[in-house]
Amino acid sequence: MSRLLVALSGGVDSSAAAALLVEQGHEVVAAYMKNWVNEDGIPGECPWESDIEYALGVCRKLGIEFRIVDLVEQYRTRIVNYLLKGYRSGCTPNPDVLCNREIKFGVLLDYALEQGFEGVATGHYARRLDVPGDGSFILRGLDGNKDQSYFLALMRPGQIARAIFPIGGMKKPEVRALAARFGLPTAARKDSQGICFIGKVKMSDFLRRYLPDQPGDIVDLHGRKLGEHRGLHLFTIGQRKGHGVASPREGVAYVVVGKDMKSNRLILGYEDLETPGLYAGSALVGSLANLRAPLPARVWVQPRYRAPAVPAACIPCTGNRVRLQFDSPVRALAVGQVAAFYEPDARHGERLLGGGFFESITHGGHGEDKFF
């Protein structure tokens, strides 16, 4: 049996993961990662104190040691600064994906190894596959509705080898039933919503605290003014609501199709395959991570969490990049988002090959979009 550190968030998934490991006979210690303290007056709830109470209750019930690991400084440096830099430049970053590589299986894993643990366990809905002579790989979680392998796409091979996902082969109702069987206080607790570990804070409120409003015009595809926005960083490609502009076409809403960073203009168009900026034909993906070998010529690409994986041709490029040519147009891709690559595994299910960041998007099949 192993000596393992469980990242205990105060939710039911990580609680059930800890309970399973205890039941299996492992030596288990729980660690709550304190990543954020809302000292900047951002509207919303930062529930770390409540989370700690729940986590402590779980540890008491399971009879395991509980620790609080203060990672506030590292989280701000590695995640919050990345988030703000991305939005400032007009990108759409994903802090949750980076948090897994840099914090959970980065700083926390380093701490665990220094403390004599053999690995870090989490409540992710994902599975690890160990292949003798070929290393460890991540598979999608058995619960297709809860699968979180996308968030692990940027992890490094050495991190994967030390990662344990006890509930990856279970479905959500089974996880709650397990927590109830152990009498855990988190068994009926609602799943958390929010920015990674920051809590129930609206992204717009969070961004507004650090990035001042930069008002500009909202225009249509012909450059005609439709309204005004408070800052391009508050919008992302494909967004249907929140721009405040009513469509003159009944039953067809305006959606965000572009950001003109030079002129500080937000561009709206209609939901249509022919609308420039909305449906991508190809994309350049860079900063590739977790690759054991060159990506195959055909891959399945998941562009966002909850988005379906889509087939694409994969062409190697210089500088640790690949160009993807999608079989069918893909809606609302944005620079800065994470692309996760998968391949079918007839025996085990879909295998995660790695991931990277969208660096540029080409819409349609005729080069870059020309809006005006």
Coordinates of C-alpha atoms in Angstrom, one line a residue:
M1 CA 0.0 0.0 0.0
S2 CA 1.1 3.6 -0.7
R3 CA 1.4 6.8 1.4
L4 CA -0.7 9.3 -0.5
L5 CA -1.6 13.0 -0.2
V6 CA -5.2 13.7 -1.1
A7 CA -6.1 17.2 -2.4
L8 CA -9.3 17.7 -0.3
S9 CA -11.4 20.6 -1.5
G10 CA -14.4 20.3 0.8
G11 CA -16.6 18.8 -2.0
V12 CA -18.1 15.4 -2.4
D13 CA -15.8 14.1 -5.1
S14 CA -12.4 14.6 -3.3
S15 CA -14.1 13.4 -0.1
A16 CA -15.2 10.1 -1.8
A17 CA -11.7 9.8 -3.3
A18 CA -10.1 10.0 0.2
A19 CA -12.7 7.5 1.5
L20 CA -11.9 5.0 -1.2
L21 CA -8.2 5.2 -0.6
V22 CA -8.7 4.6 3.1
E23 CA -10.9 1.7 2.5
Q24 CA -8.2 0.2 0.2
G25 CA -5.7 0.3 3.0
H26 CA -3.5 3.2 1.9
E27 CA -1.9 5.6 4.3
V28 CA -3.8 8.8 3.6
V29 CA -3.2 12.4 4.6
A30 CA -5.5 15.1 3.3
A31 CA -4.4 18.6 2.3
Y32 CA -6.6 21.6 1.6
M33 CA -4.9 23.9 -0.9
K34 CA -5.5 27.5 0.2
N35 CA -5.2 29.3 -3.1
W36 CA -7.1 32.5 -2.7
V37 CA -8.2 35.0 -0.1
N38 CA -10.5 37.6 -1.3
E39 CA -8.8 40.6 0.2
D40 CA -9.5 42.9 -2.7
G41 CA -13.2 43.5 -2.2
I42 CA -14.4 41.5 -5.2
P43 CA -18.2 40.9 -5.0
G44 CA -19.1 37.3 -4.4
E45 CA -18.4 34.5 -2.0
C46 CA -14.9 33.1 -1.4
P47 CA -15.9 30.0 0.6
W48 CA -12.5 28.8 1.7
E49 CA -13.4 28.9 5.4
S50 CA -16.5 26.8 4.8
D51 CA -14.6 24.4 2.6
I52 CA -12.1 23.9 5.3
E53 CA -14.8 23.1 7.8
Y54 CA -16.3 20.5 5.5
A55 CA -12.8 19.0 4.7
L56 CA -12.0 18.8 8.4
G57 CA -15.3 17.0 9.1
V58 CA -14.4 14.5 6.4
C59 CA -11.0 13.8 7.9
R60 CA -12.5 13.4 11.4
K61 CA -15.0 10.8 10.0
L62 CA -12.2 8.9 8.1
G63 CA -9.7 9.3 10.9
I64 CA -7.0 10.8 8.8
E65 CA -4.6 13.7 9.2
F66 CA -5.7 17.1 7.8
R67 CA -3.3 19.8 6.6
I68 CA -3.8 23.3 5.2
V69 CA -1.2 24.1 2.5
D70 CA -0.9 27.8 1.8
L71 CA -0.4 28.3 -1.9
V72 CA -1.8 31.8 -2.2
E73 CA 1.4 33.4 -3.4
Q74 CA 2.1 30.7 -6.0
Y75 CA -1.5 30.7 -7.2
R76 CA -1.5 34.5 -7.7
T77 CA 1.8 34.3 -9.6
R78 CA 1.2 31.3 -11.8
I79 CA -2.6 31.4 -12.3
V80 CA -4.1 34.9 -11.6
N81 CA -1.3 36.7 -13.5
Y82 CA -1.7 34.3 -16.4
L83 CA -5.4 34.9 -16.4
L84 CA -5.2 38.7 -16.3
K85 CA -2.4 38.7 -19.0
G86 CA -4.6 36.6 -21.3
Y87 CA -7.7 38.8 -21.0
R88 CA -5.6 42.0 -21.3
S89 CA -4.3 40.8 -24.6
G90 CA -7.7 39.8 -26.0
C91 CA -7.3 36.0 -25.4
T92 CA -9.6 33.6 -23.6
P93 CA -7.5 31.8 -21.0
N94 CA -8.4 28.7 -19.0
P95 CA -7.2 29.0 -15.4
D96 CA -8.6 25.6 -14.4
V97 CA -6.4 23.7 -16.9
L98 CA -3.3 25.5 -15.9
C99 CA -4.1 25.1 -12.2
N100 CA -3.8 21.4 -12.5
R101 CA -0.4 21.5 -14.1
E102 CA 1.1 24.3 -12.1
I103 CA -0.6 24.0 -8.7
K104 CA -2.3 20.6 -8.0
F105 CA 0.2 18.5 -9.8
G106 CA 2.9 21.1 -9.7
V107 CA 3.5 22.9 -6.4
L108 CA 1.4 20.5 -4.3
L109 CA 3.0 17.5 -5.9
D110 CA 6.4 18.9 -5.1
Y111 CA 5.3 19.4 -1.5
A112 CA 4.0 15.9 -1.3
L113 CA 7.2 14.3 -2.6
E114 CA 9.3 16.4 -0.2
Q115 CA 7.1 15.1 2.6
G116 CA 7.6 11.5 1.6
F117 CA 4.3 10.8 -0.2
E118 CA 4.3 8.7 -3.3
G119 CA 1.7 10.7 -5.2
V120 CA -1.3 13.1 -5.1
A121 CA -4.9 11.9 -5.4
T122 CA -7.8 14.1 -6.5
G123 CA -11.5 13.8 -7.1
H124 CA -11.2 14.2 -10.9
Y125 CA -13.4 12.2 -13.1
A126 CA -10.5 10.7 -15.1
R127 CA -8.6 7.5 -15.2
R128 CA -4.9 6.6 -15.3
L129 CA -3.6 3.8 -17.5
D130 CA -0.1 2.4 -16.8
V131 CA 1.5 0.7 -19.8
P132 CA 4.6 -1.3 -19.0
G133 CA 7.5 0.1 -20.8
D134 CA 5.5 3.0 -22.1
G135 CA 4.6 5.1 -19.1
S136 CA 1.3 6.4 -17.7
F137 CA -1.6 7.9 -19.7
I138 CA -4.9 9.6 -18.9
L139 CA -8.2 8.2 -20.0
R140 CA -11.6 9.8 -20.0
G141 CA -13.6 9.3 -16.9
L142 CA -16.2 6.5 -17.0
D143 CA -19.0 9.0 -16.4
G144 CA -19.2 10.8 -19.8
N145 CA -21.3 13.5 -18.4
K146 CA -18.7 14.4 -15.7
D147 CA -15.5 13.5 -17.5
Q148 CA -12.7 16.0 -16.5
S149 CA -9.8 14.7 -18.5
Y150 CA -9.9 17.9 -20.6
F151 CA -8.6 19.8 -17.6
L152 CA -5.6 17.5 -17.4
A153 CA -4.5 18.0 -21.0
L154 CA -1.4 20.1 -20.1
M155 CA 0.0 17.8 -17.4
R156 CA 3.6 16.5 -17.9
P157 CA 4.3 12.8 -18.1
G158 CA 6.1 12.8 -14.7
Q159 CA 3.1 14.4 -13.1
I160 CA 0.7 11.9 -14.6
A161 CA 2.8 9.0 -13.2
R162 CA 2.2 10.4 -9.7
A163 CA -1.5 11.2 -10.1
I164 CA -4.2 9.1 -8.6
F165 CA -7.9 9.4 -9.6
P166 CA -9.8 7.1 -7.3
I167 CA -13.3 7.9 -8.6
G168 CA -12.5 8.0 -12.3
G169 CA -14.2 4.7 -12.8
M170 CA -17.5 5.7 -11.1
K171 CA -20.5 7.8 -12.0
K172 CA -21.7 10.8 -10.0
P173 CA -24.6 9.0 -8.2
E174 CA -22.3 6.3 -7.2
V175 CA -19.9 8.8 -5.7
R176 CA -22.6 10.4 -3.6
A177 CA -23.8 7.0 -2.5
L178 CA -20.3 6.1 -1.5
A179 CA -19.9 9.4 0.5
A180 CA -23.3 8.6 2.2
R181 CA -22.2 5.1 3.1
F182 CA -19.1 6.5 4.9
G183 CA -21.3 9.1 6.6
L184 CA -19.3 12.0 5.1
P185 CA -20.7 15.5 5.7
T186 CA -20.1 16.4 2.0
A187 CA -22.4 13.6 0.7
A188 CA -25.3 16.0 -0.1
R189 CA -23.2 19.2 -0.6
K190 CA -23.8 20.9 -3.9
D191 CA -20.9 21.0 -6.4
S192 CA -18.9 24.2 -6.3
Q193 CA -19.2 26.7 -9.1
G194 CA -16.7 29.5 -9.9
I195 CA -13.2 30.2 -11.0
C196 CA -11.0 27.3 -10.1
F197 CA -10.6 27.7 -6.3
I198 CA -11.5 31.4 -6.1
G199 CA -15.1 30.5 -5.4
K200 CA -18.5 31.9 -6.4
V201 CA -17.2 35.1 -8.0
K202 CA -18.5 36.3 -11.4
M203 CA -15.7 36.5 -13.9
S204 CA -16.8 40.0 -15.0
D205 CA -16.5 41.2 -11.4
F206 CA -13.2 39.5 -10.9
L207 CA -11.8 41.1 -14.1
R208 CA -13.2 44.5 -13.4
R209 CA -11.3 44.6 -10.1
Y210 CA -7.9 44.2 -11.9
L211 CA -8.6 45.4 -15.4
P212 CA -10.1 48.9 -15.7
D213 CA -13.1 49.4 -18.0
Q214 CA -12.1 50.4 -21.5
P215 CA -15.3 51.5 -23.2
G216 CA -15.6 51.3 -26.9
D217 CA -18.1 50.8 -29.7
I218 CA -20.1 47.7 -30.6
V219 CA -20.4 47.3 -34.3
D220 CA -21.8 44.9 -36.9
L221 CA -20.0 43.2 -39.7
H222 CA -20.2 46.3 -41.8
G223 CA -18.7 48.6 -39.1
R224 CA -22.0 50.2 -38.2
K225 CA -22.3 51.2 -34.6
L226 CA -24.8 49.2 -32.6
G227 CA -23.9 50.2 -29.0
E228 CA -21.1 50.5 -26.6
H229 CA -19.1 48.0 -24.4
R230 CA -17.2 48.4 -21.2
G231 CA -14.2 46.4 -22.2
L232 CA -13.3 43.8 -24.8
H233 CA -11.9 41.5 -22.0
L234 CA -15.4 41.0 -20.7
F235 CA -16.4 39.1 -23.9
T236 CA -15.5 35.9 -25.7
I237 CA -16.1 34.6 -29.2
G238 CA -19.6 33.0 -29.7
Q239 CA -21.1 34.8 -26.7
R240 CA -24.8 35.3 -27.2
K241 CA -25.8 37.2 -24.1
G242 CA -24.4 40.1 -22.1
H243 CA -23.5 42.4 -25.0
G244 CA -26.8 44.3 -24.6
V245 CA -27.7 44.6 -28.3
A246 CA -31.1 43.4 -29.5
S247 CA -31.2 41.8 -32.9
P248 CA -33.5 43.3 -35.6
R249 CA -34.0 39.8 -36.9
E250 CA -36.7 38.0 -35.0
G251 CA -35.6 34.7 -33.5
V252 CA -31.9 35.3 -34.5
A253 CA -29.7 36.7 -31.9
Y254 CA -26.5 38.7 -32.3
V255 CA -23.4 36.8 -31.2
V256 CA -19.8 38.0 -30.6
V257 CA -17.7 37.1 -33.7
G258 CA -14.6 39.3 -33.2
K259 CA -12.6 41.8 -31.2
D260 CA -10.9 44.6 -33.0
M261 CA -8.1 45.2 -30.4
K262 CA -6.6 48.2 -32.3
S263 CA -9.8 50.1 -32.5
N264 CA -11.3 48.7 -29.3
R265 CA -14.4 47.5 -31.1
L266 CA -16.6 44.5 -30.3
I267 CA -18.0 42.9 -33.5
L268 CA -21.4 41.2 -33.6
G269 CA -22.8 39.0 -36.2
Y270 CA -25.6 36.4 -36.7
E271 CA -25.5 32.7 -35.9
D272 CA -24.7 31.4 -39.4
L273 CA -22.1 29.2 -40.9
E274 CA -21.3 31.9 -43.4
T275 CA -20.8 34.6 -40.7
P276 CA -17.1 35.6 -40.6
G277 CA -15.4 34.9 -37.3
L278 CA -17.8 32.4 -35.9
Y279 CA -17.0 29.0 -37.4
A280 CA -13.4 27.8 -37.7
G281 CA -12.1 25.7 -40.6
S282 CA -8.6 25.3 -39.2
A283 CA -6.4 26.5 -36.3
L284 CA -2.8 26.7 -35.2
V285 CA -2.1 25.1 -31.8
G286 CA 1.1 25.7 -29.9
S287 CA 2.9 25.2 -26.6
L288 CA 2.1 21.5 -26.9
A289 CA 2.3 19.5 -23.7
N290 CA 2.2 15.9 -22.5
L291 CA 3.2 14.4 -25.8
R292 CA 5.1 11.1 -25.9
A293 CA 5.5 11.1 -29.6
P294 CA 4.4 13.3 -32.6
L295 CA 0.6 13.5 -32.8
P296 CA -1.0 11.2 -35.3
A297 CA -2.1 12.5 -38.7
R298 CA -5.7 12.3 -37.5
V299 CA -6.8 13.3 -34.0
W300 CA -10.0 14.1 -32.0
V301 CA -9.9 17.6 -30.6
Q302 CA -11.9 18.9 -27.7
P303 CA -11.8 22.7 -27.8
R304 CA -13.5 23.5 -24.5
Y305 CA -14.9 21.7 -21.5
R306 CA -18.3 20.3 -22.2
A307 CA -17.7 20.7 -26.0
P308 CA -17.7 17.5 -28.0
A309 CA -14.5 16.3 -29.5
V310 CA -14.3 16.7 -33.2
P311 CA -12.1 15.0 -35.9
A312 CA -9.3 16.9 -37.6
A313 CA -6.3 16.4 -39.7
C314 CA -3.1 17.2 -37.7
I315 CA -0.1 18.7 -39.6
P316 CA 3.2 19.2 -37.7
C317 CA 4.6 22.7 -37.7
T318 CA 7.8 24.3 -36.4
G319 CA 8.1 25.6 -32.9
N320 CA 6.2 22.8 -31.1
R321 CA 3.0 23.6 -32.9
V322 CA 0.5 21.8 -35.1
R323 CA -2.1 23.0 -37.6
L324 CA -5.5 21.4 -37.3
Q325 CA -7.8 21.1 -40.3
F326 CA -11.3 20.3 -39.0
D327 CA -13.5 17.9 -40.9
S328 CA -16.5 20.2 -40.3
P329 CA -16.5 23.9 -39.2
V330 CA -16.2 24.3 -35.4
R331 CA -18.1 27.1 -33.6
A332 CA -16.6 29.8 -31.4
L333 CA -12.9 28.9 -31.1
A334 CA -10.9 31.6 -29.4
V335 CA -7.2 32.3 -29.2
G336 CA -5.9 31.3 -25.7
Q337 CA -8.3 28.4 -25.2
V338 CA -6.9 25.0 -24.6
A339 CA -7.2 22.2 -27.2
A340 CA -7.1 18.7 -25.8
F341 CA -6.1 15.8 -28.2
Y342 CA -7.6 12.3 -27.9
E343 CA -7.3 9.0 -29.8
P344 CA -9.7 6.0 -29.6
D345 CA -8.6 3.1 -27.4
A346 CA -10.7 0.0 -28.3
R347 CA -10.0 -1.6 -24.9
H348 CA -10.0 1.3 -22.5
G349 CA -11.9 4.2 -24.1
E350 CA -10.5 7.5 -25.3
R351 CA -6.9 8.2 -24.4
L352 CA -5.7 11.8 -23.8
L353 CA -2.6 12.5 -26.0
G354 CA -1.9 16.0 -24.6
G355 CA -2.9 19.6 -25.3
G356 CA -1.9 23.0 -26.3
F357 CA -3.1 26.6 -26.8
F358 CA -5.0 27.9 -29.8
E359 CA -2.6 30.5 -31.3
S360 CA -4.6 31.5 -34.4
I361 CA -7.9 30.7 -35.9
T362 CA -8.8 30.6 -39.6
H363 CA -12.5 30.7 -40.3
G364 CA -14.0 29.1 -43.4
G365 CA -11.6 28.0 -46.0
H366 CA -10.4 31.2 -47.5
G367 CA -7.8 32.6 -45.1
E368 CA -8.3 35.1 -42.2
D369 CA -11.6 36.9 -41.8
K370 CA -12.1 40.4 -43.2
F371 CA -14.9 42.1 -41.3
F372 CA -15.1 45.4 -43.0

